[in-house]
Amino acid sequence: MKSLTKVFFALLLAVTIAFGGFQGHANARSLTDVGGVATETQSNPLLGTWLNELGSKLSIESVSEDGNVKGFYETAVSSAGCAKGKFPLVGRTNLPSIGFVVSWTNSESRCSSVTAWSGQLQGDQLVTTWLLTSQTVPSNNWRSTYVNKDTFTRSS
Ligand code: BTN
């Protein structure tokens, strides 16, 4: 190996060790100015925008240190088109696992239904199973709740 190449690889190794390896979006650590003090913060890998196989959009806007999740959901499909616009979501995470719930009522829609997703982060995908319960009269309770799966892929 030429000595210039050796120097390049030595430098690359040194930089990699100094910065703790290569890190993608997921768990990027950064130095943040907290009240004039440089503090190391770690961004949560759930944060961001995710799309599922139906074209629905899941936006996770905050994840607190103790695991509270907040964001918005826009569904690409709904019963008789009842769910239009954005719906708040709340959830809990214990990485890599996450659960979150959407109530399908907002200023422009009222479906009288809720969906709860439970899943886990696997690589760059959020693999979930959901339950959707809609209002029924008691004699129709047998058909009140659908169960299926959604896989979300990061879009930003
Ligand atoms: C309703 O039809 O009562 C409300 C909308 C439900 C949309 C469901 S939730 C599970 C599945 N995943 C989606 O992204 N949309 C559907």
PDB file of C-alpha atoms and ligand atoms in Angstrom:
ATOM      1  CA  MET A   1       0.000   0.000   0.000  1.00  0.00           C
ATOM      2  CA  LYS A   2       1.288   3.479  -0.830  1.00  0.00           C
ATOM      3  CA  SER A   3       2.146   5.616   2.181  1.00  0.00           C
ATOM      4  CA  LEU A   4      -0.443   8.286   1.249  1.00  0.00           C
ATOM      5  CA  THR A   5      -3.173   5.606   1.258  1.00  0.00           C
ATOM      6  CA  LYS A   6      -1.929   4.394   4.670  1.00  0.00           C
ATOM      7  CA  VAL A   7      -2.117   7.923   6.056  1.00  0.00           C
ATOM      8  CA  PHE A   8      -5.662   8.308   4.685  1.00  0.00           C
ATOM      9  CA  PHE A   9      -6.870   5.081   6.338  1.00  0.00           C
ATOM     10  CA  ALA A  10      -5.110   5.949   9.617  1.00  0.00           C
ATOM     11  CA  LEU A  11      -6.865   9.337   9.628  1.00  0.00           C
ATOM     12  CA  LEU A  12     -10.234   7.741   8.793  1.00  0.00           C
ATOM     13  CA  LEU A  13      -9.789   5.260  11.672  1.00  0.00           C
ATOM     14  CA  ALA A  14      -8.841   8.026  14.091  1.00  0.00           C
ATOM     15  CA  VAL A  15     -11.859  10.156  13.139  1.00  0.00           C
ATOM     16  CA  THR A  16     -14.201   7.132  13.398  1.00  0.00           C
ATOM     17  CA  ILE A  17     -12.911   6.267  16.891  1.00  0.00           C
ATOM     18  CA  ALA A  18     -13.027   9.908  18.023  1.00  0.00           C
ATOM     19  CA  PHE A  19     -16.666  10.341  16.967  1.00  0.00           C
ATOM     20  CA  GLY A  20     -17.867   6.944  18.217  1.00  0.00           C
ATOM     21  CA  GLY A  21     -18.520   5.349  14.828  1.00  0.00           C
ATOM     22  CA  PHE A  22     -20.815   6.353  12.005  1.00  0.00           C
ATOM     23  CA  GLN A  23     -24.337   7.262  13.099  1.00  0.00           C
ATOM     24  CA  GLY A  24     -27.365   7.715  10.871  1.00  0.00           C
ATOM     25  CA  HIS A  25     -30.453   9.813  11.557  1.00  0.00           C
ATOM     26  CA  ALA A  26     -31.717   7.357  14.130  1.00  0.00           C
ATOM     27  CA  ASN A  27     -29.754   8.000  17.310  1.00  0.00           C
ATOM     28  CA  ALA A  28     -27.714  11.007  16.315  1.00  0.00           C
ATOM     29  CA  ARG A  29     -26.096  12.642  19.327  1.00  0.00           C
ATOM     30  CA  SER A  30     -25.441  16.339  19.316  1.00  0.00           C
ATOM     31  CA  LEU A  31     -24.159  19.049  21.583  1.00  0.00           C
ATOM     32  CA  THR A  32     -26.960  21.452  22.473  1.00  0.00           C
ATOM     33  CA  ASP A  33     -26.705  24.808  24.210  1.00  0.00           C
ATOM     34  CA  VAL A  34     -28.832  24.378  27.354  1.00  0.00           C
ATOM     35  CA  GLY A  35     -28.736  27.613  29.361  1.00  0.00           C
ATOM     36  CA  GLY A  36     -25.239  28.397  28.126  1.00  0.00           C
ATOM     37  CA  VAL A  37     -23.968  24.901  28.950  1.00  0.00           C
ATOM     38  CA  ALA A  38     -23.009  22.501  26.173  1.00  0.00           C
ATOM     39  CA  THR A  39     -25.113  19.409  26.902  1.00  0.00           C
ATOM     40  CA  GLU A  40     -25.109  16.126  25.019  1.00  0.00           C
ATOM     41  CA  THR A  41     -28.598  15.280  23.729  1.00  0.00           C
ATOM     42  CA  GLN A  42     -29.750  12.193  21.860  1.00  0.00           C
ATOM     43  CA  SER A  43     -32.554  12.468  19.283  1.00  0.00           C
ATOM     44  CA  ASN A  44     -35.127   9.664  19.319  1.00  0.00           C
ATOM     45  CA  PRO A  45     -35.209   7.290  16.300  1.00  0.00           C
ATOM     46  CA  LEU A  46     -39.041   7.406  16.236  1.00  0.00           C
ATOM     47  CA  LEU A  47     -39.132  11.124  15.478  1.00  0.00           C
ATOM     48  CA  GLY A  48     -40.084  12.112  11.950  1.00  0.00           C
ATOM     49  CA  THR A  49     -42.553  11.289   9.211  1.00  0.00           C
ATOM     50  CA  TRP A  50     -43.532   7.759   8.267  1.00  0.00           C
ATOM     51  CA  LEU A  51     -45.723   6.377   5.432  1.00  0.00           C
ATOM     52  CA  ASN A  52     -47.548   3.042   5.492  1.00  0.00           C
ATOM     53  CA  GLU A  53     -48.546   0.705   2.667  1.00  0.00           C
ATOM     54  CA  LEU A  54     -51.914   2.483   2.268  1.00  0.00           C
ATOM     55  CA  GLY A  55     -50.275   5.897   1.879  1.00  0.00           C
ATOM     56  CA  SER A  56     -51.263   7.085   5.368  1.00  0.00           C
ATOM     57  CA  LYS A  57     -48.900   9.531   7.071  1.00  0.00           C
ATOM     58  CA  LEU A  58     -47.693   9.195  10.661  1.00  0.00           C
ATOM     59  CA  SER A  59     -45.844  12.237  12.038  1.00  0.00           C
ATOM     60  CA  ILE A  60     -44.104  11.722  15.375  1.00  0.00           C
ATOM     61  CA  GLU A  61     -43.327  15.208  16.624  1.00  0.00           C
ATOM     62  CA  SER A  62     -42.135  14.577  20.171  1.00  0.00           C
ATOM     63  CA  VAL A  63     -40.890  11.758  22.363  1.00  0.00           C
ATOM     64  CA  SER A  64     -40.228  12.715  25.969  1.00  0.00           C
ATOM     65  CA  GLU A  65     -37.400  11.301  28.026  1.00  0.00           C
ATOM     66  CA  ASP A  66     -39.879   9.145  29.954  1.00  0.00           C
ATOM     67  CA  GLY A  67     -41.489   7.746  26.790  1.00  0.00           C
ATOM     68  CA  ASN A  68     -44.539   9.901  26.008  1.00  0.00           C
ATOM     69  CA  VAL A  69     -45.173  10.130  22.266  1.00  0.00           C
ATOM     70  CA  LYS A  70     -47.109  12.905  20.500  1.00  0.00           C
ATOM     71  CA  GLY A  71     -47.862  13.588  16.862  1.00  0.00           C
ATOM     72  CA  PHE A  72     -50.416  13.554  14.074  1.00  0.00           C
ATOM     73  CA  TYR A  73     -51.943  10.967  11.745  1.00  0.00           C
ATOM     74  CA  GLU A  74     -53.449  11.417   8.276  1.00  0.00           C
ATOM     75  CA  THR A  75     -55.184   8.308   6.966  1.00  0.00           C
ATOM     76  CA  ALA A  76     -55.420   7.545   3.239  1.00  0.00           C
ATOM     77  CA  VAL A  77     -58.553   5.425   3.794  1.00  0.00           C
ATOM     78  CA  SER A  78     -61.605   5.517   6.067  1.00  0.00           C
ATOM     79  CA  SER A  79     -65.107   4.098   6.395  1.00  0.00           C
ATOM     80  CA  ALA A  80     -67.353   6.063   4.007  1.00  0.00           C
ATOM     81  CA  GLY A  81     -64.630   8.750   3.842  1.00  0.00           C
ATOM     82  CA  CYS A  82     -65.329   9.824   7.422  1.00  0.00           C
ATOM     83  CA  ALA A  83     -61.714  10.705   8.416  1.00  0.00           C
ATOM     84  CA  LYS A  84     -60.483  13.865   6.679  1.00  0.00           C
ATOM     85  CA  GLY A  85     -57.464  15.965   7.669  1.00  0.00           C
ATOM     86  CA  LYS A  86     -55.035  15.555  10.549  1.00  0.00           C
ATOM     87  CA  PHE A  87     -55.754  13.747  13.833  1.00  0.00           C
ATOM     88  CA  PRO A  88     -53.690  14.059  17.017  1.00  0.00           C
ATOM     89  CA  LEU A  89     -52.027  10.897  18.264  1.00  0.00           C
ATOM     90  CA  VAL A  90     -50.668  10.018  21.682  1.00  0.00           C
ATOM     91  CA  GLY A  91     -48.606   7.031  22.652  1.00  0.00           C
ATOM     92  CA  ARG A  92     -45.958   5.454  24.787  1.00  0.00           C
ATOM     93  CA  THR A  93     -42.634   3.996  23.830  1.00  0.00           C
ATOM     94  CA  ASN A  94     -40.149   1.663  25.397  1.00  0.00           C
ATOM     95  CA  LEU A  95     -37.714   1.396  22.518  1.00  0.00           C
ATOM     96  CA  PRO A  96     -37.835  -0.379  20.211  1.00  0.00           C
ATOM     97  CA  SER A  97     -41.500  -0.947  21.123  1.00  0.00           C
ATOM     98  CA  ILE A  98     -44.250   1.660  20.678  1.00  0.00           C
ATOM     99  CA  GLY A  99     -47.999   1.923  21.123  1.00  0.00           C
ATOM    100  CA  PHE A 100     -50.149   4.836  19.961  1.00  0.00           C
ATOM    101  CA  VAL A 101     -53.817   5.731  19.627  1.00  0.00           C
ATOM    102  CA  VAL A 102     -55.863   7.955  17.297  1.00  0.00           C
ATOM    103  CA  SER A 103     -59.439   9.066  17.970  1.00  0.00           C
ATOM    104  CA  TRP A 104     -61.058   9.755  14.599  1.00  0.00           C
ATOM    105  CA  THR A 105     -62.685  13.056  15.461  1.00  0.00           C
ATOM    106  CA  ASN A 106     -61.338  16.455  14.440  1.00  0.00           C
ATOM    107  CA  SER A 107     -62.783  19.793  13.357  1.00  0.00           C
ATOM    108  CA  GLU A 108     -63.940  18.369   9.991  1.00  0.00           C
ATOM    109  CA  SER A 109     -64.645  14.703  10.765  1.00  0.00           C
ATOM    110  CA  ARG A 110     -66.443  12.440  13.213  1.00  0.00           C
ATOM    111  CA  CYS A 111     -66.118   8.685  12.692  1.00  0.00           C
ATOM    112  CA  SER A 112     -66.997   7.539  16.249  1.00  0.00           C
ATOM    113  CA  SER A 113     -64.046   5.171  16.088  1.00  0.00           C
ATOM    114  CA  VAL A 114     -60.558   4.761  17.506  1.00  0.00           C
ATOM    115  CA  THR A 115     -57.463   2.882  16.356  1.00  0.00           C
ATOM    116  CA  ALA A 116     -54.664   1.569  18.561  1.00  0.00           C
ATOM    117  CA  TRP A 117     -51.389   0.471  17.002  1.00  0.00           C
ATOM    118  CA  SER A 118     -48.768  -1.624  18.776  1.00  0.00           C
ATOM    119  CA  GLY A 119     -45.438  -2.384  17.189  1.00  0.00           C
ATOM    120  CA  GLN A 120     -41.733  -2.036  17.106  1.00  0.00           C
ATOM    121  CA  LEU A 121     -38.981  -0.273  15.231  1.00  0.00           C
ATOM    122  CA  GLN A 122     -37.084  -2.737  13.067  1.00  0.00           C
ATOM    123  CA  GLY A 123     -34.268  -1.089  11.157  1.00  0.00           C
ATOM    124  CA  ASP A 124     -35.847   1.771   9.277  1.00  0.00           C
ATOM    125  CA  GLN A 125     -39.385   0.347   9.499  1.00  0.00           C
ATOM    126  CA  LEU A 126     -42.103   0.565  12.107  1.00  0.00           C
ATOM    127  CA  VAL A 127     -43.886  -2.782  12.056  1.00  0.00           C
ATOM    128  CA  THR A 128     -47.294  -2.620  13.765  1.00  0.00           C
ATOM    129  CA  THR A 129     -50.537  -4.460  14.420  1.00  0.00           C
ATOM    130  CA  TRP A 130     -53.688  -2.382  14.934  1.00  0.00           C
ATOM    131  CA  LEU A 131     -57.205  -2.635  16.317  1.00  0.00           C
ATOM    132  CA  LEU A 132     -59.904  -0.317  14.915  1.00  0.00           C
ATOM    133  CA  THR A 133     -63.123  -0.155  16.913  1.00  0.00           C
ATOM    134  CA  SER A 134     -66.197   1.573  15.453  1.00  0.00           C
ATOM    135  CA  GLN A 135     -69.568   2.225  17.051  1.00  0.00           C
ATOM    136  CA  THR A 136     -72.107  -0.582  16.740  1.00  0.00           C
ATOM    137  CA  VAL A 137     -75.384  -1.482  18.412  1.00  0.00           C
ATOM    138  CA  PRO A 138     -74.834  -4.269  20.959  1.00  0.00           C
ATOM    139  CA  SER A 139     -76.192  -6.969  18.659  1.00  0.00           C
ATOM    140  CA  ASN A 140     -73.469  -6.036  16.131  1.00  0.00           C
ATOM    141  CA  ASN A 141     -70.558  -6.029  18.592  1.00  0.00           C
ATOM    142  CA  TRP A 142     -69.149  -9.071  16.837  1.00  0.00           C
ATOM    143  CA  ARG A 143     -68.219  -6.779  13.925  1.00  0.00           C
ATOM    144  CA  SER A 144     -67.181  -3.691  15.901  1.00  0.00           C
ATOM    145  CA  THR A 145     -63.409  -4.274  15.791  1.00  0.00           C
ATOM    146  CA  TYR A 146     -61.050  -4.895  12.907  1.00  0.00           C
ATOM    147  CA  VAL A 147     -57.491  -6.136  13.357  1.00  0.00           C
ATOM    148  CA  ASN A 148     -54.700  -5.877  10.803  1.00  0.00           C
ATOM    149  CA  LYS A 149     -51.116  -4.806  10.292  1.00  0.00           C
ATOM    150  CA  ASP A 150     -49.456  -1.588   9.086  1.00  0.00           C
ATOM    151  CA  THR A 151     -45.800  -1.263   8.175  1.00  0.00           C
ATOM    152  CA  PHE A 152     -44.462   2.285   8.184  1.00  0.00           C
ATOM    153  CA  THR A 153     -41.367   3.345   6.274  1.00  0.00           C
ATOM    154  CA  ARG A 154     -39.513   6.523   7.095  1.00  0.00           C
ATOM    155  CA  SER A 155     -40.179   9.317   4.622  1.00  0.00           C
ATOM    156  CA  SER A 156     -38.223  12.078   6.411  1.00  0.00           C
TER     157      SER A 156
HETATM  158  C1  BTN B   1     -62.597   4.998  10.362  1.00  0.00           C
HETATM  159  O1  BTN B   1     -62.725   4.564   9.199  1.00  0.00           O
HETATM  160  O2  BTN B   1     -63.439   4.758  11.246  1.00  0.00           O
HETATM  161  C2  BTN B   1     -61.436   5.880  10.715  1.00  0.00           C
HETATM  162  C3  BTN B   1     -60.233   5.722   9.853  1.00  0.00           C
HETATM  163  C4  BTN B   1     -59.511   4.418  10.085  1.00  0.00           C
HETATM  164  C5  BTN B   1     -58.314   4.239   9.194  1.00  0.00           C
HETATM  165  C6  BTN B   1     -57.611   2.931   9.441  1.00  0.00           C
HETATM  166  S1  BTN B   1     -56.691   2.923  10.944  1.00  0.00           S
HETATM  167  C7  BTN B   1     -55.881   1.444  10.502  1.00  0.00           C
HETATM  168  C8  BTN B   1     -55.597   1.514   9.007  1.00  0.00           C
HETATM  169  N1  BTN B   1     -54.322   2.154   8.784  1.00  0.00           N
HETATM  170  C9  BTN B   1     -54.452   3.321   8.199  1.00  0.00           C
HETATM  171  O3  BTN B   1     -53.502   4.055   7.903  1.00  0.00           O
HETATM  172  N2  BTN B   1     -55.744   3.609   7.984  1.00  0.00           N
HETATM  173  C10 BTN B   1     -56.586   2.512   8.392  1.00  0.00           C
END
